[in-house]
PDB file of C-alpha atoms in Angstrom:
ATOM      1  CA  UNK Z   1     -75.652  -4.715 152.171  1.00 82.00           C
ATOM      2  CA  UNK Z   2     -79.003  -6.405 152.839  1.00 92.00           C
ATOM      3  CA  UNK Z   3     -79.215  -8.237 156.148  1.00 96.00           C
ATOM      4  CA  UNK Z   4     -81.376 -11.306 156.761  1.00 97.00           C
ATOM      5  CA  UNK Z   5     -82.785 -10.988 160.269  1.00 98.00           C
ATOM      6  CA  UNK Z   6     -81.990 -14.282 162.076  1.00 97.00           C
ATOM      7  CA  UNK Z   7     -85.378 -15.296 163.446  1.00 97.00           C
ATOM      8  CA  UNK Z   8     -85.327 -18.574 165.388  1.00 94.00           C
ATOM      9  CA  UNK Z   9     -86.765 -21.752 163.924  1.00 90.00           C
ATOM     10  CA  UNK Z  10     -88.155 -23.887 165.373  1.00 90.00           C
ATOM     11  CA  UNK Z  11     -89.687 -20.975 167.221  1.00 90.00           C
ATOM     12  CA  UNK Z  12     -90.693 -20.214 170.765  1.00 95.00           C
ATOM     13  CA  UNK Z  13     -93.792 -18.039 171.351  1.00 96.00           C
ATOM     14  CA  UNK Z  14     -91.500 -15.351 172.800  1.00 97.00           C
ATOM     15  CA  UNK Z  15     -87.753 -14.939 172.395  1.00 97.00           C
ATOM     16  CA  UNK Z  16     -85.004 -12.346 172.105  1.00 97.00           C
ATOM     17  CA  UNK Z  17     -81.834 -12.028 170.070  1.00 97.00           C
ATOM     18  CA  UNK Z  18     -79.408  -9.415 168.820  1.00 97.00           C
ATOM     19  CA  UNK Z  19     -78.042  -8.774 165.364  1.00 98.00           C
ATOM     20  CA  UNK Z  20     -75.878  -6.191 163.648  1.00 97.00           C
ATOM     21  CA  UNK Z  21     -77.163  -3.857 160.934  1.00 97.00           C
ATOM     22  CA  UNK Z  22     -74.842  -1.294 159.346  1.00 95.00           C
ATOM     23  CA  UNK Z  23     -72.219  -1.920 162.065  1.00 96.00           C
ATOM     24  CA  UNK Z  24     -74.678  -1.254 164.903  1.00 97.00           C
ATOM     25  CA  UNK Z  25     -76.005  -4.008 167.161  1.00 98.00           C
ATOM     26  CA  UNK Z  26     -79.730  -4.088 167.923  1.00 98.00           C
ATOM     27  CA  UNK Z  27     -81.890  -6.228 170.205  1.00 98.00           C
ATOM     28  CA  UNK Z  28     -85.064  -7.852 168.921  1.00 98.00           C
ATOM     29  CA  UNK Z  29     -87.994  -9.057 171.039  1.00 98.00           C
ATOM     30  CA  UNK Z  30     -90.126 -11.463 169.023  1.00 98.00           C
ATOM     31  CA  UNK Z  31     -93.547 -12.782 169.955  1.00 98.00           C
ATOM     32  CA  UNK Z  32     -96.334 -14.852 168.473  1.00 98.00           C
ATOM     33  CA  UNK Z  33     -99.878 -13.524 168.862  1.00 98.00           C
ATOM     34  CA  UNK Z  34    -102.151 -16.567 168.847  1.00 97.00           C
ATOM     35  CA  UNK Z  35    -105.346 -14.550 168.621  1.00 97.00           C
ATOM     36  CA  UNK Z  36    -104.087 -12.654 165.566  1.00 97.00           C
ATOM     37  CA  UNK Z  37    -102.134 -15.673 164.235  1.00 97.00           C
ATOM     38  CA  UNK Z  38     -99.208 -13.350 163.477  1.00 98.00           C
ATOM     39  CA  UNK Z  39     -95.623 -12.603 164.487  1.00 98.00           C
ATOM     40  CA  UNK Z  40     -94.653  -9.250 166.004  1.00 98.00           C
ATOM     41  CA  UNK Z  41     -91.265  -7.814 166.889  1.00 98.00           C
ATOM     42  CA  UNK Z  42     -89.723  -4.871 168.727  1.00 98.00           C
ATOM     43  CA  UNK Z  43     -86.347  -3.283 167.969  1.00 98.00           C
ATOM     44  CA  UNK Z  44     -84.272  -1.862 170.825  1.00 98.00           C
ATOM     45  CA  UNK Z  45     -80.857  -0.327 171.310  1.00 97.00           C
ATOM     46  CA  UNK Z  46     -78.175  -2.168 173.265  1.00 94.00           C
ATOM     47  CA  UNK Z  47     -79.247  -0.042 176.264  1.00 95.00           C
ATOM     48  CA  UNK Z  48     -82.774  -1.513 175.925  1.00 95.00           C
ATOM     49  CA  UNK Z  49     -84.170   1.793 174.677  1.00 97.00           C
ATOM     50  CA  UNK Z  50     -87.169   1.093 172.419  1.00 97.00           C
ATOM     51  CA  UNK Z  51     -86.775   2.107 168.796  1.00 98.00           C
ATOM     52  CA  UNK Z  52     -89.953   0.518 167.431  1.00 98.00           C
ATOM     53  CA  UNK Z  53     -92.514  -1.721 169.110  1.00 97.00           C
ATOM     54  CA  UNK Z  54     -95.270  -4.013 167.927  1.00 98.00           C
ATOM     55  CA  UNK Z  55     -94.156  -4.357 164.317  1.00 98.00           C
ATOM     56  CA  UNK Z  56     -96.369  -6.975 162.679  1.00 98.00           C
ATOM     57  CA  UNK Z  57     -94.665  -9.239 160.143  1.00 98.00           C
ATOM     58  CA  UNK Z  58     -96.747  -8.949 156.971  1.00 98.00           C
ATOM     59  CA  UNK Z  59     -95.875  -9.430 153.332  1.00 97.00           C
ATOM     60  CA  UNK Z  60     -96.034  -6.630 150.781  1.00 93.00           C
ATOM     61  CA  UNK Z  61     -95.048  -3.621 152.877  1.00 94.00           C
ATOM     62  CA  UNK Z  62     -92.076  -2.024 154.577  1.00 95.00           C
ATOM     63  CA  UNK Z  63     -92.302  -3.028 158.231  1.00 97.00           C
ATOM     64  CA  UNK Z  64     -92.214  -0.186 160.746  1.00 94.00           C
ATOM     65  CA  UNK Z  65     -92.354   2.370 157.961  1.00 92.00           C
ATOM     66  CA  UNK Z  66     -93.703   5.148 160.204  1.00 93.00           C
ATOM     67  CA  UNK Z  67     -90.757   4.939 162.628  1.00 95.00           C
ATOM     68  CA  UNK Z  68     -88.435   7.970 162.549  1.00 94.00           C
ATOM     69  CA  UNK Z  69     -85.313   6.318 164.023  1.00 96.00           C
ATOM     70  CA  UNK Z  70     -82.318   6.359 161.591  1.00 96.00           C
ATOM     71  CA  UNK Z  71     -82.471   2.544 161.286  1.00 96.00           C
ATOM     72  CA  UNK Z  72     -85.840   2.979 159.574  1.00 96.00           C
ATOM     73  CA  UNK Z  73     -85.000   6.216 157.744  1.00 94.00           C
ATOM     74  CA  UNK Z  74     -81.754   4.860 156.250  1.00 95.00           C
ATOM     75  CA  UNK Z  75     -83.355   1.601 155.155  1.00 96.00           C
ATOM     76  CA  UNK Z  76     -86.339  -0.656 155.604  1.00 95.00           C
ATOM     77  CA  UNK Z  77     -87.423  -4.054 156.844  1.00 97.00           C
ATOM     78  CA  UNK Z  78     -89.460  -6.252 154.516  1.00 96.00           C
ATOM     79  CA  UNK Z  79     -90.925  -9.757 154.829  1.00 97.00           C
ATOM     80  CA  UNK Z  80     -90.354 -12.031 151.835  1.00 96.00           C
ATOM     81  CA  UNK Z  81     -92.157 -15.293 151.051  1.00 96.00           C
ATOM     82  CA  UNK Z  82     -89.674 -17.882 149.724  1.00 93.00           C
ATOM     83  CA  UNK Z  83     -92.482 -20.115 148.454  1.00 95.00           C
ATOM     84  CA  UNK Z  84     -94.464 -17.432 146.607  1.00 90.00           C
ATOM     85  CA  UNK Z  85     -97.614 -18.652 148.405  1.00 94.00           C
ATOM     86  CA  UNK Z  86     -98.502 -15.076 149.342  1.00 93.00           C
ATOM     87  CA  UNK Z  87     -99.430 -16.116 152.883  1.00 96.00           C
ATOM     88  CA  UNK Z  88     -98.102 -14.291 155.940  1.00 97.00           C
ATOM     89  CA  UNK Z  89     -95.898 -16.251 158.316  1.00 97.00           C
ATOM     90  CA  UNK Z  90     -97.616 -18.891 160.422  1.00 97.00           C
ATOM     91  CA  UNK Z  91     -96.116 -20.094 163.696  1.00 97.00           C
ATOM     92  CA  UNK Z  92     -93.480 -22.326 162.024  1.00 97.00           C
ATOM     93  CA  UNK Z  93     -92.803 -20.124 158.968  1.00 97.00           C
ATOM     94  CA  UNK Z  94     -90.807 -17.148 160.265  1.00 97.00           C
ATOM     95  CA  UNK Z  95     -87.144 -17.603 159.400  1.00 96.00           C
ATOM     96  CA  UNK Z  96     -87.854 -20.395 156.905  1.00 95.00           C
ATOM     97  CA  UNK Z  97     -90.659 -19.840 154.373  1.00 96.00           C
ATOM     98  CA  UNK Z  98     -90.939 -16.180 155.345  1.00 97.00           C
ATOM     99  CA  UNK Z  99     -87.746 -14.229 155.972  1.00 97.00           C
ATOM    100  CA  UNK Z 100     -87.353 -10.631 157.087  1.00 98.00           C
ATOM    101  CA  UNK Z 101     -84.581  -8.552 155.568  1.00 97.00           C
ATOM    102  CA  UNK Z 102     -83.271  -5.064 156.154  1.00 97.00           C
ATOM    103  CA  UNK Z 103     -82.146  -3.150 153.046  1.00 95.00           C
ATOM    104  CA  UNK Z 104     -80.499   0.246 152.843  1.00 94.00           C
ATOM    105  CA  UNK Z 105     -82.313   3.035 151.035  1.00 92.00           C
ATOM    106  CA  UNK Z 106     -79.787   2.795 148.170  1.00 91.00           C
ATOM    107  CA  UNK Z 107     -80.490  -0.952 147.805  1.00 91.00           C
ATOM    108  CA  UNK Z 108     -84.240  -0.337 147.792  1.00 88.00           C
ATOM    109  CA  UNK Z 109     -83.936   2.333 145.107  1.00 87.00           C
ATOM    110  CA  UNK Z 110     -81.654   0.139 142.994  1.00 85.00           C
ATOM    111  CA  UNK Z 111     -84.026  -2.805 143.368  1.00 72.00           C
ATOM    112  CA  UNK Z 112     -87.060  -0.715 142.369  1.00 61.00           C
ATOM    113  CA  UNK Z 113     -85.306   0.866 139.384  1.00 60.00           C
ATOM    114  CA  UNK Z 114     -84.100  -2.519 138.140  1.00 63.00           C
ATOM    115  CA  UNK Z 115     -87.586  -4.024 138.600  1.00 60.00           C
ATOM    116  CA  UNK Z 116     -89.238  -1.197 136.639  1.00 56.00           C
ATOM    117  CA  UNK Z 117     -86.507  -0.906 134.013  1.00 53.00           C
ATOM    118  CA  UNK Z 118     -84.960  -4.342 133.516  1.00 52.00           C
ATOM    119  CA  UNK Z 119     -81.663  -4.587 131.688  1.00 52.00           C
ATOM    120  CA  UNK Z 120     -82.637  -5.035 128.003  1.00 48.00           C
ATOM    121  CA  UNK Z 121     -79.350  -6.792 127.310  1.00 46.00           C
ATOM    122  CA  UNK Z 122     -79.939  -9.506 129.941  1.00 53.00           C
ATOM    123  CA  UNK Z 123     -81.021 -12.866 128.615  1.00 48.00           C
TER     124      UNK Z 123
END
């Protein structure tokens, strides 16, 4: 089942939290890069072992897609714009206008198939 990653809002320039994905708890380090005007996050195990670092939150791509850890091989993170503005998350947008979700590979495939081949009987 898709998981909405619980980013904090109102935000702090740097914060940490944990969340559960597929019955496994992960730590997230989140930081704002003022020079780049973008949010970045790291994913770590409960033992603080890095899984992926420096993942930039951008729309239109699977985040951390080159990571080989099972969390990224069995699913993907994606940033979604709730307003359809097409703009990446500003300082106050992450967790509100822009959300990050994790979807399993099966959910991604189902979503893509349904988007390409919509149900002709749906009204």
